[in-house]
mmCIF file of C-alpha atoms in Angstrom:
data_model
loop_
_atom_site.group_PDB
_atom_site.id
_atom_site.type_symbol
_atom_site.label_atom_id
_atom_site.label_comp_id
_atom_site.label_asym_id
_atom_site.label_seq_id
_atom_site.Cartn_x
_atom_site.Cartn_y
_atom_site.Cartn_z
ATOM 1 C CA UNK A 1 18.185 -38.296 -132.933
ATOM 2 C CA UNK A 2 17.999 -38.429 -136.782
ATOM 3 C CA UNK A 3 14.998 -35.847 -137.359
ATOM 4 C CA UNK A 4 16.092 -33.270 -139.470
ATOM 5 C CA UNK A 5 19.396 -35.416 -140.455
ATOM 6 C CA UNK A 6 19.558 -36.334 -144.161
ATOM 7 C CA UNK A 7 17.652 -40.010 -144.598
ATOM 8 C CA UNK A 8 20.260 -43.115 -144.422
ATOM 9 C CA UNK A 9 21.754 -43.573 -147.958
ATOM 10 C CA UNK A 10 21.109 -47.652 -147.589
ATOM 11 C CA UNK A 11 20.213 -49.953 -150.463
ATOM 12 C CA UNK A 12 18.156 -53.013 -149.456
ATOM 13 C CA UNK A 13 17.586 -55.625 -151.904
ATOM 14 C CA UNK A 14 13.765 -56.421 -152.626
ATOM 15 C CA UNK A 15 11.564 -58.884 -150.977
ATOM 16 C CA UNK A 16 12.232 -61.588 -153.337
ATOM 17 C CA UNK A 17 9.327 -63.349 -155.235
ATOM 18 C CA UNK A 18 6.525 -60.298 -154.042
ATOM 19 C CA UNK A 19 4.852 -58.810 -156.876
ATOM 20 C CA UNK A 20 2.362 -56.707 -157.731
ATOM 21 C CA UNK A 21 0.386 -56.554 -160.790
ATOM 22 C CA UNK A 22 2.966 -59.609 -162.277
ATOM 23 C CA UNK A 23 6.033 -57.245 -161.821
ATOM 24 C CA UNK A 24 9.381 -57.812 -158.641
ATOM 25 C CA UNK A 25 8.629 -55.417 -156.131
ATOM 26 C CA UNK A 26 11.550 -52.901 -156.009
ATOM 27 C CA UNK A 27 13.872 -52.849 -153.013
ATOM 28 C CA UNK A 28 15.072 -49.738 -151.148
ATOM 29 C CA UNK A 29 16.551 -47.114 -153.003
ATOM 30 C CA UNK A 30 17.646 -44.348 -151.148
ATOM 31 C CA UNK A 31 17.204 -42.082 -153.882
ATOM 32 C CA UNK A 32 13.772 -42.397 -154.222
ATOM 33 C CA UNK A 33 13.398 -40.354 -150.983
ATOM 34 C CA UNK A 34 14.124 -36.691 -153.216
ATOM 35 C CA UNK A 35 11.249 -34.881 -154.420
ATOM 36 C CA UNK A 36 8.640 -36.713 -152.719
ATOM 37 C CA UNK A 37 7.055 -37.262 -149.390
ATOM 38 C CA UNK A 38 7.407 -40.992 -148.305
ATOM 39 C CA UNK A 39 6.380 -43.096 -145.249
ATOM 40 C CA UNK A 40 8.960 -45.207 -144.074
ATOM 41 C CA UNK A 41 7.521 -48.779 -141.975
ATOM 42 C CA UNK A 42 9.837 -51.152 -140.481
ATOM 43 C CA UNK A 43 7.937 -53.895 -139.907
ATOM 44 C CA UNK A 44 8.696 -58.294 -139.779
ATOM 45 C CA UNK A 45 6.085 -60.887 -139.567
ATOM 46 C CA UNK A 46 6.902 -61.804 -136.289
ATOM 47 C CA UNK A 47 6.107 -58.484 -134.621
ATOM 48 C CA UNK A 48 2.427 -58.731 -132.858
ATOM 49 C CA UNK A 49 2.096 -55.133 -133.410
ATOM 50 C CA UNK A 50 3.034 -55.244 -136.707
ATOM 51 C CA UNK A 51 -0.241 -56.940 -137.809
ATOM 52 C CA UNK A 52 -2.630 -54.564 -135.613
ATOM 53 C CA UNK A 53 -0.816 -51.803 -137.816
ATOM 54 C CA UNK A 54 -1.009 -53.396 -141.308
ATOM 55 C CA UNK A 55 -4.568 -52.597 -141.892
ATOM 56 C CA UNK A 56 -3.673 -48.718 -140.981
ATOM 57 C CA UNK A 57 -1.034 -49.000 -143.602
ATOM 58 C CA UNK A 58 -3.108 -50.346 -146.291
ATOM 59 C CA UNK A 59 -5.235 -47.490 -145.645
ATOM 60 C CA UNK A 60 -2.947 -44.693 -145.263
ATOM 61 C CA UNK A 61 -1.241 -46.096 -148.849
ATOM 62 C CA UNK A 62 -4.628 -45.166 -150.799
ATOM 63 C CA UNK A 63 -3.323 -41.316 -149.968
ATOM 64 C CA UNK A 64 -1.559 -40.663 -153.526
ATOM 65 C CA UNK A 65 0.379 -37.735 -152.141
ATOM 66 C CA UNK A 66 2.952 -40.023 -150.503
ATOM 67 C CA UNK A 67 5.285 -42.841 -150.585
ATOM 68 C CA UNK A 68 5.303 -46.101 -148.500
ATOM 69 C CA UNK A 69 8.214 -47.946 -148.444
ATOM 70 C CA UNK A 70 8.486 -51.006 -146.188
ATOM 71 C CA UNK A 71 11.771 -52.292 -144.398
ATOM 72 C CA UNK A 72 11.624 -55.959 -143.863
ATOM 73 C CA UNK A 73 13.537 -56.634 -140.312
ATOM 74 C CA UNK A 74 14.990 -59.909 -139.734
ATOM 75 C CA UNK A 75 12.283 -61.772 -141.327
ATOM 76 C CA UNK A 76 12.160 -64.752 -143.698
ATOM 77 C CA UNK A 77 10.971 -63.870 -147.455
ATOM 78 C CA UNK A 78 8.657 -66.554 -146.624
ATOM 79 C CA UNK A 79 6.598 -65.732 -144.020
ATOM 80 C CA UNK A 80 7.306 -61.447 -145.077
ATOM 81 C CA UNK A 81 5.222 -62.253 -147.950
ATOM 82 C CA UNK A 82 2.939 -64.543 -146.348
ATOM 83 C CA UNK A 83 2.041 -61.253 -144.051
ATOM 84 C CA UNK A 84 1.736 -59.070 -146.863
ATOM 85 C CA UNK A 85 -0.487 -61.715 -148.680
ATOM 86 C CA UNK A 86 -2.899 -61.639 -145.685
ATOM 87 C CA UNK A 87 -3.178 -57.828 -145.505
ATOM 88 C CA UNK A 88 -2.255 -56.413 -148.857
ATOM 89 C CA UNK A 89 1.091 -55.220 -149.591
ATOM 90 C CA UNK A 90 1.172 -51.242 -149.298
ATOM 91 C CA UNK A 91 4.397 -50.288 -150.162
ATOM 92 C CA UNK A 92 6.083 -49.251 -153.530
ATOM 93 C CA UNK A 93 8.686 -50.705 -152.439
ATOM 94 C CA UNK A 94 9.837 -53.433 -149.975
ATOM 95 C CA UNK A 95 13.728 -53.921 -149.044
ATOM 96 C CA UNK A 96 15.172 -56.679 -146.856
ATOM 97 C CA UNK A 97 17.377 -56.257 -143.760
ATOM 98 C CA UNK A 98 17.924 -59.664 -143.162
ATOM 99 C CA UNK A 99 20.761 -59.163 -140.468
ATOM 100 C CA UNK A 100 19.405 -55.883 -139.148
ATOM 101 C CA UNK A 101 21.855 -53.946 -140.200
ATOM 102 C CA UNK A 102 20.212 -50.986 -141.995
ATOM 103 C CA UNK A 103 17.897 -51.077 -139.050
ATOM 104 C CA UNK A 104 20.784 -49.899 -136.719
ATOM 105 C CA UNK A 105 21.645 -46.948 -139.317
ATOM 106 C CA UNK A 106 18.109 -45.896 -138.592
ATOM 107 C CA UNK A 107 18.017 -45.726 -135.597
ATOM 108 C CA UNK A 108 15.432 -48.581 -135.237
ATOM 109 C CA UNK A 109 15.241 -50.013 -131.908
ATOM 110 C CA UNK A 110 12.314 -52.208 -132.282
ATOM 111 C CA UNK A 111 9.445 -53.069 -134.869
ATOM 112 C CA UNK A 112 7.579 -51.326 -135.515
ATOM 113 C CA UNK A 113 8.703 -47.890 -136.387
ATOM 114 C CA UNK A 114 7.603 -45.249 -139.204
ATOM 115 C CA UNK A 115 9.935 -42.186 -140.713
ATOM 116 C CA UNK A 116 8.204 -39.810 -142.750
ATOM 117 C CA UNK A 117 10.896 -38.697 -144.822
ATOM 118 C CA UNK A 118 10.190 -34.642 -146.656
ATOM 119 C CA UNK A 119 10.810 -34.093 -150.093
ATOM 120 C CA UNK A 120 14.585 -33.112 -149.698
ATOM 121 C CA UNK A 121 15.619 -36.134 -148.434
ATOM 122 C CA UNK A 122 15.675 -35.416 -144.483
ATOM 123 C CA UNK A 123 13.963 -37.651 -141.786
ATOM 124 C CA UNK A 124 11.082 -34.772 -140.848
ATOM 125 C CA UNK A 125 9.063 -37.458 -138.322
ATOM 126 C CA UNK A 126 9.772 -40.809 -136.064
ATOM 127 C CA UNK A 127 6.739 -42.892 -134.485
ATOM 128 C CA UNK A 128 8.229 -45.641 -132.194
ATOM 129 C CA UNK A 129 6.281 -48.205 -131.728
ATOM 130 C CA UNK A 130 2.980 -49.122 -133.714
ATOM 131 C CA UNK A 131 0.572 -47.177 -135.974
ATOM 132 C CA UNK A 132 -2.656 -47.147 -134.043
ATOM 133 C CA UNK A 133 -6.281 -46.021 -134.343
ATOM 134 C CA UNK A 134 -5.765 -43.539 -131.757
ATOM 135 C CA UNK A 135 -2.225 -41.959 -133.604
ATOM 136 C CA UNK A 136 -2.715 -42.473 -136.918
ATOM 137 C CA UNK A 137 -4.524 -38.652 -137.385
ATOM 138 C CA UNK A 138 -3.433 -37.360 -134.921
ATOM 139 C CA UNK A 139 0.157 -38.098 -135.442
ATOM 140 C CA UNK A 140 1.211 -39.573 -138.174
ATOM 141 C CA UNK A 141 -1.413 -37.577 -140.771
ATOM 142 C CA UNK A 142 -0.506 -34.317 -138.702
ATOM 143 C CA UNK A 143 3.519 -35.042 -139.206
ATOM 144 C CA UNK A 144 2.841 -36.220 -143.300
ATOM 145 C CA UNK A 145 0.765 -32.915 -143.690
ATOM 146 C CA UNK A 146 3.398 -30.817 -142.414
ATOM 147 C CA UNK A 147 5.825 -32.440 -144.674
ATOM 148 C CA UNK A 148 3.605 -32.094 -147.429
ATOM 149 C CA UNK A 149 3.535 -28.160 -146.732
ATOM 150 C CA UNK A 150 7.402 -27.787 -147.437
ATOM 151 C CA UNK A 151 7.976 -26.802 -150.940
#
């Protein structure tokens, strides 16, 4: 329902105490979404899925042309960055939706889910349900390179 729609203008605060290279991961800042392709994962410890699809993520992060930003759903900061410690932490940024209510402007109705989000600030893709072997090329890659092909 939100494809094509303009990306929700939400601020999440960060993921407190995760770092990378001895710096606070940043939160979600909606207007980080202009002028660049970027991979939306909502994602919480708890989800079973969610840990098949973190290795996929790490992966797909290692493509430079794009953007992951993670969305923390109803998780506790402890065990979100317990998760991340276990699989590496592929997102430039990490926000928290402790009460799920950013999650609802989504359009999330379950973890996992993944928005690729095109360089003007519109949702251009929505994968419910987990990033697998079998969709990760085939869908997701396919959706991020026709995002990448929009000036």
């Amino acid at each position: 329902a939100l494809i094509g729609r303009p990306a929700p203008q939400t601020s999440l605060p960060p993921l407190e105490g995760l770092l990378a290279n001895g710096t606070q991961v940043p939160g979600l800042d909606p207007a980080a979404f202009k002028g660049q392709i970027s991979v939306v994962n909502v994602w919480a410890s708890w989800c079973v899925p969610c840990h098949d699809e973190a290795p996929l993520l790490v992966k797909l992060a290692q493509d430079k042309r794009i953007r992951l930003i993670g969305i923390n759903y109803k998780d506790s900061p402890d065990n979100a960055r317990r998760f991340l410690g276990r699989y590496g932490n592929p997102f430039a940024a990490v926000g928290t939706d402790a009460h799920g209510r950013a999650s609802i402007e989504w359009g999330v109705y379950g973890v996992p889910e993944t928005f690729v989000i095109g360089r003007d600030g519109t949702i251009a893709y929505k994968l419910i349900g987990p990033i697998t072997p079998e969709n990760i090329d085939r869908v997701l890659r396919a959706e991020i390179e026709k995002a990448l092909g929009k000036p």
